[in-house]
Coordinates of C-alpha atoms in Angstrom, one line a residue:
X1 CA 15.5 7.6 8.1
X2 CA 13.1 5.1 10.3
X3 CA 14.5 2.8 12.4
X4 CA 14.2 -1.0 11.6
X5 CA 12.3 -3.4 13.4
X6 CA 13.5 -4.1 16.8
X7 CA 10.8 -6.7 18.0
X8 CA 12.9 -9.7 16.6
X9 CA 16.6 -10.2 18.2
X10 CA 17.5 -11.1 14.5
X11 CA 16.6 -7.4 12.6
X12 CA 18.8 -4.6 11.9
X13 CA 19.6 -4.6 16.0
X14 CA 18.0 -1.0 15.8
X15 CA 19.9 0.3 13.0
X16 CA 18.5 3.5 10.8
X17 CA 16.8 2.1 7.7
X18 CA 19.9 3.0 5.6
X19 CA 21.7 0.6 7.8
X20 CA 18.9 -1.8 7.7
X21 CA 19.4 -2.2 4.0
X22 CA 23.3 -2.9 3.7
X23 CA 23.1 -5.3 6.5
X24 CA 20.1 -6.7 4.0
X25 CA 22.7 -6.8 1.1
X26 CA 25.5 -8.3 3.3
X27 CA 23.0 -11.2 3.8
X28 CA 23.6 -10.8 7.3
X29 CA 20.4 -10.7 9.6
X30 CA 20.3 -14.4 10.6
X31 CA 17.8 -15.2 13.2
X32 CA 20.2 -15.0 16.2
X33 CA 17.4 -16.3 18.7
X34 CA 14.7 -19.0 18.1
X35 CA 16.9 -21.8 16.7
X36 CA 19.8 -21.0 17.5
X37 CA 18.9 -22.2 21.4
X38 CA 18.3 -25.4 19.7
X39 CA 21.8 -26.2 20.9
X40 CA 21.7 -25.5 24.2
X41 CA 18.3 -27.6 24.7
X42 CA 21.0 -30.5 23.3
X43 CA 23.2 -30.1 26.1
X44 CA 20.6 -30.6 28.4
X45 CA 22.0 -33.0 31.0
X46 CA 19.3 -36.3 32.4
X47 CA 19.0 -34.6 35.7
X48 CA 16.4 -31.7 34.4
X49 CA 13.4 -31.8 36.3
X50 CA 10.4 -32.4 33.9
X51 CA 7.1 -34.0 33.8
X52 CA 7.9 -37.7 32.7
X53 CA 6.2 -39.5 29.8
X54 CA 5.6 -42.9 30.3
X55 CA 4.7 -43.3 26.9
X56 CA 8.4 -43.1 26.3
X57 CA 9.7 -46.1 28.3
X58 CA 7.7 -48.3 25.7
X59 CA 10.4 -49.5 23.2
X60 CA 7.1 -49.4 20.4
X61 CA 8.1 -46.3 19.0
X62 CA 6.3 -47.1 15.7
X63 CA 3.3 -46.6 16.9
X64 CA 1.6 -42.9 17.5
X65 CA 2.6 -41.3 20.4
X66 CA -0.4 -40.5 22.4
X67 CA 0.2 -36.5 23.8
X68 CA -2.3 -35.9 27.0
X69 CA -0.8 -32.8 28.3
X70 CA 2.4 -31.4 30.0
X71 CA 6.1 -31.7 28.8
X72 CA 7.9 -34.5 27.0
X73 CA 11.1 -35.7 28.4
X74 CA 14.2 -34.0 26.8
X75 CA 16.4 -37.0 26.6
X76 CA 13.0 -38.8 24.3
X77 CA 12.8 -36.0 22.0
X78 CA 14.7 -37.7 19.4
X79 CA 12.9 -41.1 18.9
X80 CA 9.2 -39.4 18.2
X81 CA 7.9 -40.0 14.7
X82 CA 4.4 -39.5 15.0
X83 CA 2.1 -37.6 17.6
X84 CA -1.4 -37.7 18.2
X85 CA -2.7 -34.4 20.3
X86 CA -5.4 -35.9 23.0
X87 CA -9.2 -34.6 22.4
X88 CA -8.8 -33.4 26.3
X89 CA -5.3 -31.0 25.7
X90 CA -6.5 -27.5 26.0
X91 CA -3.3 -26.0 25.0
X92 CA 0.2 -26.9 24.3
X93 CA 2.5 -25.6 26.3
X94 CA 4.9 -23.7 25.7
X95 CA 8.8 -25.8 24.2
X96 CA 6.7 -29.1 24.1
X97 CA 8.4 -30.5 21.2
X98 CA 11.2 -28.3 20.7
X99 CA 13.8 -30.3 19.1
X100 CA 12.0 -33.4 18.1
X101 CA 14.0 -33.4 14.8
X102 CA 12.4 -36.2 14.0
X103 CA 8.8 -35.6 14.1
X104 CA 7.5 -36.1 10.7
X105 CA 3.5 -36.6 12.0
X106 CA 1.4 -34.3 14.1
X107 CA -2.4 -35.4 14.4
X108 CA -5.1 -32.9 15.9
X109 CA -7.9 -34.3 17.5
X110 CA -10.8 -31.9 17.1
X111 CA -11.6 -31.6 20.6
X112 CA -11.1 -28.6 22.8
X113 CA -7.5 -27.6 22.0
X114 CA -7.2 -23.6 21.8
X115 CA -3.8 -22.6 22.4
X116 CA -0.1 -23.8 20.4
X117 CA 2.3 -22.2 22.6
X118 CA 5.6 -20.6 21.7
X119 CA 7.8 -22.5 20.3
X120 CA 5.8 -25.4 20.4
X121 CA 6.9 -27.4 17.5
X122 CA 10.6 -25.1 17.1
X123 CA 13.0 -27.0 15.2
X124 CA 11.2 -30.0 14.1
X125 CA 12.7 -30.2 11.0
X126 CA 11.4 -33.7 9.2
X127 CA 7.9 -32.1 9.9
X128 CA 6.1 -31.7 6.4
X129 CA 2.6 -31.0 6.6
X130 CA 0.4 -29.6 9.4
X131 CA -3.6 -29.3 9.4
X132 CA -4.5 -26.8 12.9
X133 CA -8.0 -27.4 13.8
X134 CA -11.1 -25.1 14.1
X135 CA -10.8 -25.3 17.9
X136 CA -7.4 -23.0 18.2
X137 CA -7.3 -19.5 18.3
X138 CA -3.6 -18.7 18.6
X139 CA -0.8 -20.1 17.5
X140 CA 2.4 -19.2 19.3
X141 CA 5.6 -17.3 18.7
X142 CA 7.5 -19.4 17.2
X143 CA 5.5 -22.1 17.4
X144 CA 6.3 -23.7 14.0
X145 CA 10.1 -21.7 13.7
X146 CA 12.8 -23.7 12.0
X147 CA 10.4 -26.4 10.4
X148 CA 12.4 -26.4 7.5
X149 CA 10.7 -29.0 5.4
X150 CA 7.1 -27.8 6.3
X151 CA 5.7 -27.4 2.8
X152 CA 2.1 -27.3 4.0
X153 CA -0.3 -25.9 6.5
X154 CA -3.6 -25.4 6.6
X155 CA -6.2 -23.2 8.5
X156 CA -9.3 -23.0 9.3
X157 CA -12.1 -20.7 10.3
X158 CA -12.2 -19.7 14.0
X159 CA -7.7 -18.9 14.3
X160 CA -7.6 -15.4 15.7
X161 CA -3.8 -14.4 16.1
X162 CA -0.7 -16.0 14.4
X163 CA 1.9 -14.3 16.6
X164 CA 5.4 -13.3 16.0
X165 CA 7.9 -15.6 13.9
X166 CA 5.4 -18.6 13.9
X167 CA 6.3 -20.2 10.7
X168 CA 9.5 -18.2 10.2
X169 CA 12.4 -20.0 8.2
X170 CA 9.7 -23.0 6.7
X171 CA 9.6 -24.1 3.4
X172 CA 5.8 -23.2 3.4
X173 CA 4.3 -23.3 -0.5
X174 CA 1.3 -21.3 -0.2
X175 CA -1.0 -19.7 2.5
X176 CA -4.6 -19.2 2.9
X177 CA -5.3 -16.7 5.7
X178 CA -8.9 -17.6 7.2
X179 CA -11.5 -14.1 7.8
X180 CA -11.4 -15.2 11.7
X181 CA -7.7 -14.1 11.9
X182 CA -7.7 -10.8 12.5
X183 CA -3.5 -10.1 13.2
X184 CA -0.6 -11.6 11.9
X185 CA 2.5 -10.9 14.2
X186 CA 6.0 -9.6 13.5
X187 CA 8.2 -11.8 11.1
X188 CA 5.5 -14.3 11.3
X189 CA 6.2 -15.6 7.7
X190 CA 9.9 -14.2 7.6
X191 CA 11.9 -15.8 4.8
X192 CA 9.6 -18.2 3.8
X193 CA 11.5 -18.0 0.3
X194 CA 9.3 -20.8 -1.1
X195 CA 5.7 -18.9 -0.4
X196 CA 4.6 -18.1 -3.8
X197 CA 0.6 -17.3 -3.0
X198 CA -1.0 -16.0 -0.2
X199 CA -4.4 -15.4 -0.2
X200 CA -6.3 -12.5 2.5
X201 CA -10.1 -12.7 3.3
X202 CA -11.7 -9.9 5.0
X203 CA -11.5 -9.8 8.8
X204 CA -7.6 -9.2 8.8
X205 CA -6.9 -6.1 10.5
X206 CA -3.2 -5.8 11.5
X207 CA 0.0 -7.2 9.1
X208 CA 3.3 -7.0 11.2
X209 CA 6.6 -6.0 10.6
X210 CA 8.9 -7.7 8.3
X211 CA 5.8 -10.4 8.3
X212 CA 6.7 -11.7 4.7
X213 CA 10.1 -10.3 4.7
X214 CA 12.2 -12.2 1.8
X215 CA 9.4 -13.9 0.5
X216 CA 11.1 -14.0 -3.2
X217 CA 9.2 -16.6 -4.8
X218 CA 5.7 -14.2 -3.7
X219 CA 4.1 -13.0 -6.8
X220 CA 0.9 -11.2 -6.2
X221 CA -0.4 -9.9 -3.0
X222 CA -4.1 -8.3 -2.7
X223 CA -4.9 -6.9 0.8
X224 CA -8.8 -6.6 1.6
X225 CA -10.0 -3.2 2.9
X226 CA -10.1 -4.8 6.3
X227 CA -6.3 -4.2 6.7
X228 CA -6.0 -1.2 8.7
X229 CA -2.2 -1.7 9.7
X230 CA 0.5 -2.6 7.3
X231 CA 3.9 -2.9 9.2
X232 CA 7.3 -1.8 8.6
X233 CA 9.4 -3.9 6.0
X234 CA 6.1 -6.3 5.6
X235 CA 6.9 -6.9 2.5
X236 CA 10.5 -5.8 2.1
X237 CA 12.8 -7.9 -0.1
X238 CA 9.8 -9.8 -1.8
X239 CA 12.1 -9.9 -5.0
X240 CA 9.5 -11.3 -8.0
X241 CA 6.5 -9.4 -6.3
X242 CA 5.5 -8.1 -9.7
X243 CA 2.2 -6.8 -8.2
X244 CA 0.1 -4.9 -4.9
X245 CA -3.2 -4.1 -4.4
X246 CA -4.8 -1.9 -1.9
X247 CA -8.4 -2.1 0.6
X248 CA -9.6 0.5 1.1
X249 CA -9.2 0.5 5.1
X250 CA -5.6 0.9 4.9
X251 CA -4.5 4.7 6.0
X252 CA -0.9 4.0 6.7
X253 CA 2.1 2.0 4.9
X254 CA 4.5 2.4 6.7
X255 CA 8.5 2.9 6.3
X256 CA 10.4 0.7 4.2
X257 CA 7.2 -1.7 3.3
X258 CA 8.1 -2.8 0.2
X259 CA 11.5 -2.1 -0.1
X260 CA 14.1 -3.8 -2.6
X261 CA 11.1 -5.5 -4.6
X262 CA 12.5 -4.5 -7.6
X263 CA 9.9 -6.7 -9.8
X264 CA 7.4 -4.5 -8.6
X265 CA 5.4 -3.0 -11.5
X266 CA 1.8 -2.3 -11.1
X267 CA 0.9 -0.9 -7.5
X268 CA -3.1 0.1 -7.4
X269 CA -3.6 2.2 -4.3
X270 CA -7.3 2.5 -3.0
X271 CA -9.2 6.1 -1.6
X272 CA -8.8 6.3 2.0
X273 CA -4.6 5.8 1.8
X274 CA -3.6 8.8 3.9
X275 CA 0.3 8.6 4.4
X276 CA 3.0 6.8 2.3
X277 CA 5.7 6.6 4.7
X278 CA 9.6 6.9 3.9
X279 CA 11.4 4.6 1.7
X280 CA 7.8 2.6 1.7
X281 CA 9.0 1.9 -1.8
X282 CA 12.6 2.2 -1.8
X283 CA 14.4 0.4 -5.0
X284 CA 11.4 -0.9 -6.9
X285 CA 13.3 -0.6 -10.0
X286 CA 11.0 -2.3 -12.1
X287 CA 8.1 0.8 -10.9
X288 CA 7.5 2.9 -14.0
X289 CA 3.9 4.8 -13.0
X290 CA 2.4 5.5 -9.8
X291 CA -0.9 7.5 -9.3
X292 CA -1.6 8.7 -5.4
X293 CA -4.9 8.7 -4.2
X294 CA -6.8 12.5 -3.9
X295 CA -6.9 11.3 0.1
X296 CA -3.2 11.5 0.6
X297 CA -1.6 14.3 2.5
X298 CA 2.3 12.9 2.8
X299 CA 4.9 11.3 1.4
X300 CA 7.4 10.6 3.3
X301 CA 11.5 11.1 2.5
X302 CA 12.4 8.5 -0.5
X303 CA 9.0 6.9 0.1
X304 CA 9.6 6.3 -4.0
X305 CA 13.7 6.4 -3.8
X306 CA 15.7 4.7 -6.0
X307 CA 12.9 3.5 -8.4
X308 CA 15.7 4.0 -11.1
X309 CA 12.5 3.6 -13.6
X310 CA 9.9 5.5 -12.4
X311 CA 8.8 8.5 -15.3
X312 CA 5.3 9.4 -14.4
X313 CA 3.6 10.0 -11.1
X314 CA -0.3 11.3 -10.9
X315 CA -1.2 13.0 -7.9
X316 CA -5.3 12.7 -8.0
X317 CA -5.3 15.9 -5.2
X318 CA -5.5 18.9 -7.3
X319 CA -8.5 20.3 -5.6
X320 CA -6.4 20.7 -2.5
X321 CA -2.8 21.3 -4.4
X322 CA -3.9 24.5 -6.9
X323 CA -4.9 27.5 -6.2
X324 CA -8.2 27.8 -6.2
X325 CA -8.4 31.4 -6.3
X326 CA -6.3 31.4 -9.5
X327 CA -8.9 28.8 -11.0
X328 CA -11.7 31.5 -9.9
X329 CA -9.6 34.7 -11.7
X330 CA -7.3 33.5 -13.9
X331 CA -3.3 34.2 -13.9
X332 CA -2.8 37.5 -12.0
X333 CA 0.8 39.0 -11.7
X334 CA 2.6 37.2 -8.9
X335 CA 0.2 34.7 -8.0
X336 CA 1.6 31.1 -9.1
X337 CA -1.6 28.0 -10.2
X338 CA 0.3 25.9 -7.0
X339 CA -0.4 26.0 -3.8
X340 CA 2.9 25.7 -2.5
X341 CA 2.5 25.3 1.0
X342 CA -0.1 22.1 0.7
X343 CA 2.0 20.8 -1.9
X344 CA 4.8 21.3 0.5
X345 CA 3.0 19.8 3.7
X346 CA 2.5 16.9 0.9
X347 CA 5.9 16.4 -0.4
X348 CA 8.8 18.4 0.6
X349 CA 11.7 18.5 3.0
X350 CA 10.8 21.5 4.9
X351 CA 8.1 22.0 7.3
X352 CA 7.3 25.2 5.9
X353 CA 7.6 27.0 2.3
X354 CA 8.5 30.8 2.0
X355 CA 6.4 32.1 -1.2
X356 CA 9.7 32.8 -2.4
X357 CA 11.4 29.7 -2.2
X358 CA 11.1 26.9 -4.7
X359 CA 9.1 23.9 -3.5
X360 CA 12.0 21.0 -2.2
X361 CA 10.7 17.1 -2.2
X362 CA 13.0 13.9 -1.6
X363 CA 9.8 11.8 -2.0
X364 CA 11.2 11.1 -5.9
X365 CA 14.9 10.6 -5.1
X366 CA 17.3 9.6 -7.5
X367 CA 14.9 8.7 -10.3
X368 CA 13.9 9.6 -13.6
X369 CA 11.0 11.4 -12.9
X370 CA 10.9 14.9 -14.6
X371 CA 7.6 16.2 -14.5
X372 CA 5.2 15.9 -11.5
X373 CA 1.4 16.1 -12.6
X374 CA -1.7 16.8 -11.2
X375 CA -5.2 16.0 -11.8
X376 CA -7.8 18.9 -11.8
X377 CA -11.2 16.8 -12.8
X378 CA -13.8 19.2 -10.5
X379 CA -12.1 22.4 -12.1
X380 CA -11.9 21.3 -15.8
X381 CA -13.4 18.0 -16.9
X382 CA -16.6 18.1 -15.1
X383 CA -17.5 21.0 -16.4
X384 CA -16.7 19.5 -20.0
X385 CA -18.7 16.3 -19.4
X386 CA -21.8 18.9 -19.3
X387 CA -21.0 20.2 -22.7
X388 CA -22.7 18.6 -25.7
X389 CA -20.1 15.9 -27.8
X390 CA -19.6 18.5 -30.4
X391 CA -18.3 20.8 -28.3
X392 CA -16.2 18.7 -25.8
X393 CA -14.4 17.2 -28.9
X394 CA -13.3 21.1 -30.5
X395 CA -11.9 21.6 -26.4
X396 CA -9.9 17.9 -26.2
X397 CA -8.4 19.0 -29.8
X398 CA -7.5 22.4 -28.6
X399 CA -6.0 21.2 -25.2
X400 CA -3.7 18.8 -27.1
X401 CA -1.5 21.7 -28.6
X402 CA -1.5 23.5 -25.3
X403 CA 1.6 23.0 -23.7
X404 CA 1.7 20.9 -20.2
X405 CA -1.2 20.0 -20.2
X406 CA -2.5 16.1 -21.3
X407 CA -5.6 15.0 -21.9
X408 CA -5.7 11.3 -20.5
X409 CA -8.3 8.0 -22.3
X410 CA -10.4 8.4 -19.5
X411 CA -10.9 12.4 -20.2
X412 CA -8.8 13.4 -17.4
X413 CA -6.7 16.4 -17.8
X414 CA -3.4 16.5 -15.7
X415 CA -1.2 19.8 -15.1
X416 CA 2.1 19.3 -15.5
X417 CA 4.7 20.7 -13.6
X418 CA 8.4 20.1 -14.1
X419 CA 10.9 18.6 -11.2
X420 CA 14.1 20.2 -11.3
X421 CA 17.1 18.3 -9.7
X422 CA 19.2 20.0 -7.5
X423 CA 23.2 19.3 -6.4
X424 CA 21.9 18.3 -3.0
X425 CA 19.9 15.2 -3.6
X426 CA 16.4 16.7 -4.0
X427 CA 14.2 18.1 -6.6
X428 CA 12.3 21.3 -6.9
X429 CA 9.0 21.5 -8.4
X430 CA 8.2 24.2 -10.5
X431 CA 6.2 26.3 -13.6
X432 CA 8.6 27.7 -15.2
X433 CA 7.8 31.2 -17.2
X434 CA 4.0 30.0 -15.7
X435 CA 4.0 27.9 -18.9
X436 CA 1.5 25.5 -17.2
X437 CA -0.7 27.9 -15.9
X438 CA -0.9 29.6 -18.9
X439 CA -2.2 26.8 -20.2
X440 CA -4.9 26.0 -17.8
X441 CA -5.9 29.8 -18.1
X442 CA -6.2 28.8 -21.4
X443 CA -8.3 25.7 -21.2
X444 CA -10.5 27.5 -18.7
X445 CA -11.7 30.0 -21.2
X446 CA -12.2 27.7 -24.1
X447 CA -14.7 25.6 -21.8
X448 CA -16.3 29.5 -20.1
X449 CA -16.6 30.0 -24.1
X450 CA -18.5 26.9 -25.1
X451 CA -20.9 27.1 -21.8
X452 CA -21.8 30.4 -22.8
X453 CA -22.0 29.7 -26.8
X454 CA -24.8 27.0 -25.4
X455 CA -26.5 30.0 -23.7
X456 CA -29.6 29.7 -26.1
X457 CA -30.4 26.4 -23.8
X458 CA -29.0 27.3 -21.0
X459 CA -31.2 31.1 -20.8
X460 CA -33.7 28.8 -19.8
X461 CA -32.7 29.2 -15.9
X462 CA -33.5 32.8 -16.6
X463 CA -36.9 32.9 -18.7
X464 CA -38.2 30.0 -16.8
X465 CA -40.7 32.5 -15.2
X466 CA -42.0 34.3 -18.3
X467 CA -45.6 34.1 -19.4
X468 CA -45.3 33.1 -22.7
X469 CA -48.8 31.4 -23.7
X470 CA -51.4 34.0 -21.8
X471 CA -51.2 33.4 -18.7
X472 CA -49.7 30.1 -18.2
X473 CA -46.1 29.4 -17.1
X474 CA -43.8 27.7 -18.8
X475 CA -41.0 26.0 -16.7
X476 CA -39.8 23.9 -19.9
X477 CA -39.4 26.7 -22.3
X478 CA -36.1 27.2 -24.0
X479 CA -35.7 30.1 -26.8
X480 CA -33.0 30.4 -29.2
X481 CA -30.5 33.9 -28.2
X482 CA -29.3 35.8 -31.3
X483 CA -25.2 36.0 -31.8
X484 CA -25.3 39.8 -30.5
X485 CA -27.7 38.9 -27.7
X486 CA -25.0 36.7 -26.6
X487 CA -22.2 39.0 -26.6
X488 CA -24.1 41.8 -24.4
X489 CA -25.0 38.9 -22.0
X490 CA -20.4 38.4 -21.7
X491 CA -20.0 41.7 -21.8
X492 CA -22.5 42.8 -19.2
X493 CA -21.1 39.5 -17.2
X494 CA -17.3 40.9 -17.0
X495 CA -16.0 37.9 -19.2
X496 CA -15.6 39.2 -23.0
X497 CA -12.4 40.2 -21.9
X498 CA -11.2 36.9 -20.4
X499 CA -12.9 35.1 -23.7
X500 CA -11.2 36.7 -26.1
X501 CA -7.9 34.2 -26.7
X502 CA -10.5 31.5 -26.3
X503 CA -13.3 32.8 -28.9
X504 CA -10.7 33.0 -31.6
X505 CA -10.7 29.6 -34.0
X506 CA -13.7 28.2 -31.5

């Protein structure tokens, strides 16, 4: 099992991700940094040695504060209201208003401020709104941490990087990520449990870990294709996260990404997903279908775990997960219609697969999954959409009484394979009494019978030559082949044979 997050003091403390989750359920991964030095800047004595504000000595306190730069005496920090950031400040350094509990105001100047250092504005807890101007390009770590009546903030074209634990702990309502802002930082929205919307433009690249951990009043998330990078536990614990869709440009989610969002229902994956990584998806009860992407090649151990629900999974890769060479001959003694040893770099324990041994995977475990299927469009329905209506309707009525094999709305067909459960916590997938390949056999002839039964169109690719009017070519001629014509051409082709089951009640 993956290790959780050890960038923030207040995750896990390196535990495995099995430990990671029952120190989730104790409720017991307070932040033990950050605010919790809010203390000890109280018991700061009036001999500290820092820049002095001779703002401060003026008994107005009313009025706005006028901030030009440096650091604001500790023993002041609790009579400022309201603050005005000077059009000259460059950057805010870092602690500058840590503990000014009772800053409820912060103005920006649009001027030429870039920079709003760590903890910056940590702790300021009667703080409810905050507007950051074009000018800045990074907001601190913990910059806004502990701000637990900020409701509101609001960005603006031109932020880059929103580092670790910036707004962690607020009571933030909804977000709206600008395209400039191209990484948000570990924790960086961590138990914001009012954030019900956030909104992605394209230009974000990198979503740290546990960035919208806890998140349980988020809804809905859509990530643009610009999201390379999708950290551990981003999302874990997001409990009425009902849906998640996927750009295109992400190739990794990584372990334990949306764990325990057990509202999850509809997750849309995009082409170009290459690895689903273990427990990714842990105890998403509420998950009942999931169809992986023909560009995966993994899924890690209990990447769908737990998802007590879950009764149907498509995998989209059947060019790469049957055997091809069984497609090409049909069912010869011994040979089986899986590849096992893709399907095992795909989804099993092991690192290798003995022909002999049945194919292991802990991807699925404990659900209710019982049959694994696997889409075989290039093989089957391709060749089918070629086929005039007539003839594609008399194949989708044969292929519904064939057994394991379903014929989807969108003209799909899926092979399906059963998953056994085993007494050691993982299920084997297998075709048992090659009941499934039978059945593709089978669907392979009746769609080999119906190309050639249209032979009196398709003999054009072999007359196309002839000289039928003098001496004159004709490369659109087509001529109508006689019945017995047609069975010479099988038979001299090696497939009469093969035809036979499929001829009978064409």
């Amino acid at each position: 099992m993956p290790s959780a997050p050890l960038a923030q003091p207040h995750l896990f403390f390196g535990r495995s991700s099995e430990e990671g989750k029952r120190a989730h359920k104790s409720r017991s991964t307070e932040r033990a940094g950050g605010q919790g030095s809010q203390d000890a800047t109280d018991e700061k004595t009036s001999g500290s040695k820092r820049k002095h504000d001779p703002q401060l000595d003026n008994p107005q306190l009313d009025s706005v504060f006028l901030y030009e730069g440096g650091e604001v005496a500790w023993e002041r920090q609790s009579e400022i209201t309201r603050v005005r950031i000077g059009p000259q400040v460059k950057d805010i350094p870092p602690d500058a208003f840590r503990g000014c509990r009772n800053l409820a105001e912060v103005q920006f100047d649009e001027g030429s401020l870039e920079v709003i250092g760590d903890c910056a504005f940590l702790g300021c807890k009667a703080l409810r709104e905050v507007a950051i101007p074009s000018s800045v390009t990074k907001l601190g770590s913990n910059a806004f941490e502990g701000c637990s009546n900020l409701a509101k903030v609001q960005f603006h074209e031109g932020l880059e990087i929103i580092k670790e634990s910036a707004f962690q702990g607020c009571t933030l309502q909804q977000v709206y990520i600008p395209s400039s802002v191209t990484k948000l930082g570990d924790s960086a929205f961590f138990k914001c449990i009012n954030l019900a919307e956030v909104q992605f433009k394209e230009g974000i690249e990198i979503i740290g870990e546990c960035a919208f951990y806890e998140c349980t009043a988020l809804q809905q998330v859509i990530l643009p294709s610009s999201v390379t990078e999708l950290g551990g536990w981003a999302f874990s614990g997001c409990s009425n996260l009902a849906s998640v869709k996927f750009g295109e440009g992400l190739e990794i989610i990584a372990e334990c990404a949306f764990w325990g969002c057990s509202n999850l229902a509809s997750v849309h994956f995009s082409e170009g997903l290459e690895i689903i990584c273990e427990s990714a998806f842990d105890e998403c009860t509420a998950l009942r279908s999931v169809t992986v992407p023909s560009s995966v090649t993994k899924l890690g151990h209990g990447s769908f775990g737990d998802c007590t629900n879950l009764t149907e999974v498509i995998l989209l890769c059947g060019e790469r997960l049957l055997n091809q060479g069984f497609l090409d001959r049909g069912l010869l003694d011994g040979e089986s219609a899986l590849n096992k040893k893709k399907l095992n770099e795909m989804i099993g324990i092991g690192n290798a697969l003995r022909d002999d041994c049945p194919l292991a995977t802990s991807a699925f475990v404990p659900c209710s999954l019982t049959t694994l299927k696997i889409s075989i469009p290039w093989a089957l329905c391709n060749r089918m959409q070629r086929l005039p209506e007539e003839c594609r309707l008399s194949i989708e009525q044969r292929l519904n009484d064939l057994r394991r094999l379903e014929l989807t709305q969108d003209g799909n067909i899926l092979a399906c394979f059963p998953l056994v459960r085993r007494p050691s916590c993982w299920n084997s997938v297998e075709d048992t009494n090659d009941e499934t390949a039978e059945s593709i056999h089978q669907a392979l002839r009746l769609i080999c019978f119906h190309e050639l039964k249209e032979l009196s169109i398709l003999i054009e690719l072999a007359m196309w030559k002839s000289r039928l009017v003098e001496d004159r070519a004709r490369a659109d001629c087509r001529t109508s082949v006689p019945d017995p014509a047609k069975s010479l051409i099988m038979d001299y082709c090696g497939v009469m044979g093969f035809l036979e089951p499929a001829i009978e009640g064409a």
